[in-house]
Amino acid sequence: MLACAGTVHQLVNLRLLRRPPAAPPAVGSPVSLLVPARDEAHRITATIESLLAQRGLDDVEILVLDDGSTDGTADVVRAVAGSDPRVRVIAGTAPPGGALGKPHACAQLAAAARGETLVYVDADVVLAPHAVVAAVAVLRGPVSLDLLCPWPRQVATGFLGRLVQPLLAWSWSTTLPLRVAERSARPSMAAANGQFLLVDADALRKAGGWQSVSGAVLDDIGLARAVRASGGRTGLADGSALATCQMYATGRELSAGYRKSLWAAFGSPAGAVAVAAALTVVYVVPAAAAVTGSRVGMFGYAAAVAGRMLTRRWGGRPWDALAQPLSVVALLGLLVSSWVGRARGTLRWKGRRV
């Protein structure tokens, strides 16, 4: 029954989810497209090309922060940009003690940007040509927001990727009441995705900037909470037609990526245990019962599969939904591994200790 309730809640959420307009107006105010990049030479070309192809921006700059790359990332960006005056590569500085690399890079980009709207795009994201103007139309729409995350479509490859990556959109669409969350200042009601994130420059300064979340592993969620705490409003939108993101190319990369941050997702070990128990009871136990012929178990399993199907626009193949209980088990395994790494102090990402 709980799985059914979650799926019904998803239906309501997806009806309320903000959707970018099909024909957005041009943006006349200054916009800064900001890319933090560390050792991204192998994939940043498509990202930069998509930024150069953005339409409807009358006043735009593209800033790329080279965060101590050792693979020639800056050279790749310069080669793609050619002589385009909109593009500037900035040499980043090492994060100070207590600060993590990603929020420090984002802070440097904000300091160098002149736009009224700051658009952060990860180096593994490719935007549709109308993506930025469409997203700005939502941010600056009738019910304006101070921070907006249009959720990209996740390109999942490999067995583990297809199991786990679609859970990103599934998790917030199942658990978070979107309209209530937009109006709430409670930290637990904040959801964000730093892959494609728009923030009003004044609202960012009022919230204390990225410096206010310099030590946060989940810096995107931390920033959303900081904006809310300063009186701002944050929200999500459907970015499945605006952006695609391939976070990880292999299962090993995915495991390392989730291990370095998943421990921070639920606030504390007790919170992690509570969430793990709830996921097991709602999504794993009914599937196990269904194998034995339980009608209640079959109903719960069917509801879980239906809920997963509802979020297929953000990644995954339709038949992957049949493995939803296995997806939850894989996620719980990564959660345990993340907490073990946290306890042992062995978590690292791109050569830096987390």
CSV table of N, CA and C in Angstrom, one decimal, residues 117-198:
chain,number,residue,atom,x,y,z
A,117,THR,N,21.8,36.6,-14.2
A,117,THR,CA,21.5,35.2,-14.0
A,117,THR,C,22.7,34.4,-14.2
A,118,LEU,N,23.0,33.5,-13.2
A,118,LEU,CA,24.2,32.6,-13.3
A,118,LEU,C,23.7,31.2,-13.6
A,119,VAL,N,24.2,30.6,-14.7
A,119,VAL,CA,23.8,29.3,-15.1
A,119,VAL,C,25.0,28.4,-15.0
A,120,TYR,N,24.9,27.5,-14.0
A,120,TYR,CA,26.0,26.5,-13.8
A,120,TYR,C,25.7,25.2,-14.6
A,121,VAL,N,26.7,24.8,-15.4
A,121,VAL,CA,26.5,23.6,-16.2
A,121,VAL,C,27.8,22.7,-16.0
A,122,ASP,N,27.5,21.5,-15.6
A,122,ASP,CA,28.7,20.6,-15.4
A,122,ASP,C,29.3,20.2,-16.7
A,123,ALA,N,30.5,19.7,-16.7
A,123,ALA,CA,31.2,19.4,-17.9
A,123,ALA,C,30.8,18.1,-18.6
A,124,ASP,N,29.8,17.4,-17.9
A,124,ASP,CA,29.3,16.2,-18.5
A,124,ASP,C,27.8,16.4,-19.0
A,125,VAL,N,27.4,17.7,-19.2
A,125,VAL,CA,26.1,18.0,-19.6
A,125,VAL,C,26.1,18.6,-21.0
A,126,VAL,N,25.1,18.2,-21.8
A,126,VAL,CA,24.9,18.8,-23.1
A,126,VAL,C,23.5,19.5,-23.2
A,127,LEU,N,23.5,20.7,-23.5
A,127,LEU,CA,22.2,21.5,-23.6
A,127,LEU,C,21.6,21.5,-25.0
A,128,ALA,N,20.3,21.5,-25.0
A,128,ALA,CA,19.6,21.8,-26.3
A,128,ALA,C,19.8,23.3,-26.6
A,129,PRO,N,19.7,23.7,-27.9
A,129,PRO,CA,19.9,25.1,-28.2
A,129,PRO,C,19.0,26.1,-27.5
A,130,HIS,N,17.8,25.7,-27.1
A,130,HIS,CA,16.9,26.6,-26.4
A,130,HIS,C,16.9,26.5,-24.9
A,131,ALA,N,17.8,25.7,-24.4
A,131,ALA,CA,17.8,25.3,-23.0
A,131,ALA,C,17.9,26.5,-22.0
A,132,VAL,N,18.8,27.4,-22.3
A,132,VAL,CA,19.0,28.4,-21.3
A,132,VAL,C,17.9,29.4,-21.3
A,133,VAL,N,17.4,29.8,-22.5
A,133,VAL,CA,16.3,30.8,-22.5
A,133,VAL,C,15.0,30.2,-21.9
A,134,ALA,N,14.8,28.9,-22.2
A,134,ALA,CA,13.7,28.2,-21.6
A,134,ALA,C,13.7,28.2,-20.1
A,135,ALA,N,14.9,27.8,-19.6
A,135,ALA,CA,15.1,27.8,-18.2
A,135,ALA,C,15.0,29.1,-17.5
A,136,VAL,N,15.5,30.2,-18.1
A,136,VAL,CA,15.4,31.5,-17.6
A,136,VAL,C,13.9,31.9,-17.6
A,137,ALA,N,13.2,31.5,-18.6
A,137,ALA,CA,11.7,31.9,-18.6
A,137,ALA,C,11.0,31.3,-17.4
A,138,VAL,N,11.4,30.1,-16.9
A,138,VAL,CA,10.8,29.5,-15.7
A,138,VAL,C,11.3,30.3,-14.5
A,139,LEU,N,12.6,30.5,-14.4
A,139,LEU,CA,13.2,31.2,-13.3
A,139,LEU,C,12.6,32.6,-13.1
A,140,ARG,N,12.4,33.3,-14.2
A,140,ARG,CA,11.9,34.7,-14.1
A,140,ARG,C,10.4,34.8,-14.4
A,141,GLY,N,9.7,33.6,-14.4
A,141,GLY,CA,8.3,33.6,-14.7
A,141,GLY,C,7.4,34.3,-13.8
A,142,PRO,N,6.0,34.1,-14.0
A,142,PRO,CA,5.0,34.8,-13.1
A,142,PRO,C,5.2,34.5,-11.6
A,143,VAL,N,5.6,33.2,-11.3
A,143,VAL,CA,5.9,32.9,-9.9
A,143,VAL,C,7.4,32.7,-9.9
A,144,SER,N,8.1,33.8,-9.7
A,144,SER,CA,9.6,33.8,-9.9
A,144,SER,C,10.3,33.0,-8.8
A,145,LEU,N,11.4,32.4,-9.2
A,145,LEU,CA,12.2,31.7,-8.2
A,145,LEU,C,13.6,32.4,-8.1
A,146,ASP,N,14.3,32.1,-7.1
A,146,ASP,CA,15.7,32.6,-7.0
A,146,ASP,C,16.7,31.5,-7.4
A,147,LEU,N,16.4,30.3,-7.3
A,147,LEU,CA,17.2,29.2,-7.8
A,147,LEU,C,16.4,28.1,-8.4
A,148,LEU,N,16.8,27.7,-9.6
A,148,LEU,CA,16.0,26.7,-10.3
A,148,LEU,C,16.9,25.6,-10.8
A,149,CYS,N,16.5,24.3,-10.7
A,149,CYS,CA,17.2,23.2,-11.3
A,149,CYS,C,16.3,22.5,-12.3
A,150,PRO,N,16.5,22.7,-13.6
A,150,PRO,CA,15.8,21.9,-14.6
A,150,PRO,C,16.4,20.5,-14.6
A,151,TRP,N,15.7,19.5,-14.2
A,151,TRP,CA,16.3,18.2,-14.1
A,151,TRP,C,16.7,17.6,-15.4
A,152,PRO,N,18.0,17.3,-15.7
A,152,PRO,CA,18.4,16.7,-17.0
A,152,PRO,C,18.0,15.3,-17.1
A,153,ARG,N,18.0,14.9,-18.4
A,153,ARG,CA,17.8,13.4,-18.7
A,153,ARG,C,19.2,12.8,-18.4
A,154,GLN,N,19.2,11.7,-17.6
A,154,GLN,CA,20.4,11.0,-17.3
A,154,GLN,C,20.7,9.9,-18.3
A,155,VAL,N,21.9,10.0,-18.9
A,155,VAL,CA,22.3,8.9,-19.9
A,155,VAL,C,23.0,7.8,-19.0
A,156,ALA,N,22.3,6.7,-18.9
A,156,ALA,CA,22.8,5.6,-18.0
A,156,ALA,C,23.3,4.5,-18.9
A,157,THR,N,24.5,4.1,-18.6
A,157,THR,CA,25.1,3.0,-19.4
A,157,THR,C,25.6,1.9,-18.5
A,158,GLY,N,25.6,0.7,-18.9
A,158,GLY,CA,26.0,-0.4,-18.1
A,158,GLY,C,24.9,-0.9,-17.2
A,159,PHE,N,25.1,-2.1,-16.7
A,159,PHE,CA,24.1,-2.7,-15.8
A,159,PHE,C,23.8,-1.8,-14.5
A,160,LEU,N,24.9,-1.4,-13.8
A,160,LEU,CA,24.7,-0.7,-12.6
A,160,LEU,C,24.2,0.7,-12.9
A,161,GLY,N,24.6,1.3,-14.0
A,161,GLY,CA,24.1,2.7,-14.3
A,161,GLY,C,22.6,2.6,-14.6
A,162,ARG,N,22.1,1.6,-15.3
A,162,ARG,CA,20.7,1.6,-15.6
A,162,ARG,C,19.9,1.2,-14.4
A,163,LEU,N,20.5,0.6,-13.4
A,163,LEU,CA,19.8,0.3,-12.1
A,163,LEU,C,19.7,1.5,-11.3
A,164,VAL,N,20.8,2.3,-11.2
A,164,VAL,CA,20.8,3.3,-10.1
A,164,VAL,C,20.5,4.7,-10.6
A,165,GLN,N,21.0,5.1,-11.8
A,165,GLN,CA,20.9,6.5,-12.2
A,165,GLN,C,19.4,7.0,-12.3
A,166,PRO,N,18.5,6.2,-12.8
A,166,PRO,CA,17.1,6.7,-12.9
A,166,PRO,C,16.5,6.9,-11.5
A,167,LEU,N,17.1,6.4,-10.4
A,167,LEU,CA,16.6,6.7,-9.1
A,167,LEU,C,16.7,8.1,-8.7
A,168,LEU,N,17.5,8.9,-9.3
A,168,LEU,CA,17.7,10.3,-8.9
A,168,LEU,C,16.4,11.1,-9.1
A,169,ALA,N,15.7,11.0,-10.2
A,169,ALA,CA,14.5,11.7,-10.4
A,169,ALA,C,13.3,10.9,-9.7
A,170,TRP,N,13.4,9.6,-9.6
A,170,TRP,CA,12.4,8.8,-8.9
A,170,TRP,C,12.3,9.2,-7.5
A,171,SER,N,13.4,9.5,-6.8
A,171,SER,CA,13.5,9.7,-5.4
A,171,SER,C,12.7,11.0,-5.0
A,172,TRP,N,13.0,12.1,-5.7
A,172,TRP,CA,12.3,13.3,-5.3
A,172,TRP,C,10.9,13.4,-5.8
A,173,SER,N,10.6,12.8,-6.9
A,173,SER,CA,9.2,12.8,-7.4
A,173,SER,C,8.3,11.9,-6.5
A,174,THR,N,8.9,10.9,-5.9
A,174,THR,CA,8.1,10.0,-5.0
A,174,THR,C,7.9,10.6,-3.6
A,175,THR,N,8.9,11.3,-3.1
A,175,THR,CA,8.9,11.7,-1.7
A,175,THR,C,8.6,13.2,-1.4
A,176,LEU,N,8.9,14.0,-2.4
A,176,LEU,CA,8.9,15.5,-2.1
A,176,LEU,C,7.6,16.1,-2.6
A,177,PRO,N,6.8,16.7,-1.8
A,177,PRO,CA,5.6,17.5,-2.3
A,177,PRO,C,6.1,18.8,-2.9
A,178,LEU,N,6.1,18.9,-4.2
A,178,LEU,CA,6.8,20.0,-4.9
A,178,LEU,C,6.3,21.4,-4.5
A,179,ARG,N,5.0,21.6,-4.6
A,179,ARG,CA,4.5,22.9,-4.3
A,179,ARG,C,4.7,23.3,-2.8
A,180,VAL,N,4.5,22.4,-1.9
A,180,VAL,CA,4.8,22.7,-0.5
A,180,VAL,C,6.3,23.0,-0.3
A,181,ALA,N,7.1,22.2,-1.0
A,181,ALA,CA,8.6,22.3,-0.8
A,181,ALA,C,9.0,23.7,-1.3
A,182,GLU,N,8.5,24.2,-2.4
A,182,GLU,CA,8.9,25.5,-2.9
A,182,GLU,C,8.6,26.6,-1.9
A,183,ARG,N,7.5,26.5,-1.2
A,183,ARG,CA,7.2,27.5,-0.2
A,183,ARG,C,7.8,27.4,1.2
A,184,SER,N,8.4,26.2,1.4
A,184,SER,CA,8.9,25.9,2.7
A,184,SER,C,10.4,26.4,2.9
A,185,ALA,N,10.7,26.8,4.1
A,185,ALA,CA,12.1,27.1,4.4
A,185,ALA,C,12.8,25.9,5.1
A,186,ARG,N,12.2,24.8,5.3
A,186,ARG,CA,12.8,23.7,6.0
A,186,ARG,C,13.9,23.1,5.1
A,187,PRO,N,15.1,22.9,5.7
A,187,PRO,CA,16.2,22.3,4.9
A,187,PRO,C,15.8,20.9,4.3
A,188,SER,N,15.0,20.1,5.0
A,188,SER,CA,14.7,18.8,4.5
A,188,SER,C,13.8,18.8,3.3
A,189,MET,N,13.2,20.0,3.0
A,189,MET,CA,12.3,20.1,1.8
A,189,MET,C,13.1,20.6,0.6
A,190,ALA,N,14.4,20.8,0.7
A,190,ALA,CA,15.1,21.3,-0.5
A,190,ALA,C,15.6,20.1,-1.4
A,191,ALA,N,15.5,20.3,-2.7
A,191,ALA,CA,16.0,19.4,-3.6
A,191,ALA,C,16.7,20.2,-4.7
A,192,ALA,N,17.8,19.8,-5.2
A,192,ALA,CA,18.6,20.5,-6.2
A,192,ALA,C,19.5,19.6,-7.0
A,193,ASN,N,19.9,20.0,-8.2
A,193,ASN,CA,20.8,19.3,-9.0
A,193,ASN,C,21.8,20.2,-9.6
A,194,GLY,N,23.0,20.1,-9.2
A,194,GLY,CA,24.1,21.0,-9.7
A,194,GLY,C,24.5,20.8,-11.1
A,195,GLN,N,24.0,19.8,-11.8
A,195,GLN,CA,24.3,19.5,-13.2
A,195,GLN,C,23.9,20.7,-14.1
A,196,PHE,N,22.7,21.2,-13.8
A,196,PHE,CA,22.2,22.4,-14.6
A,196,PHE,C,21.4,23.2,-13.6
A,197,LEU,N,22.0,24.3,-13.2
A,197,LEU,CA,21.5,25.1,-12.0
A,197,LEU,C,21.5,26.6,-12.4
A,198,LEU,N,20.4,27.2,-12.2
A,198,LEU,CA,20.3,28.7,-12.4
A,198,LEU,C,20.0,29.3,-11.1
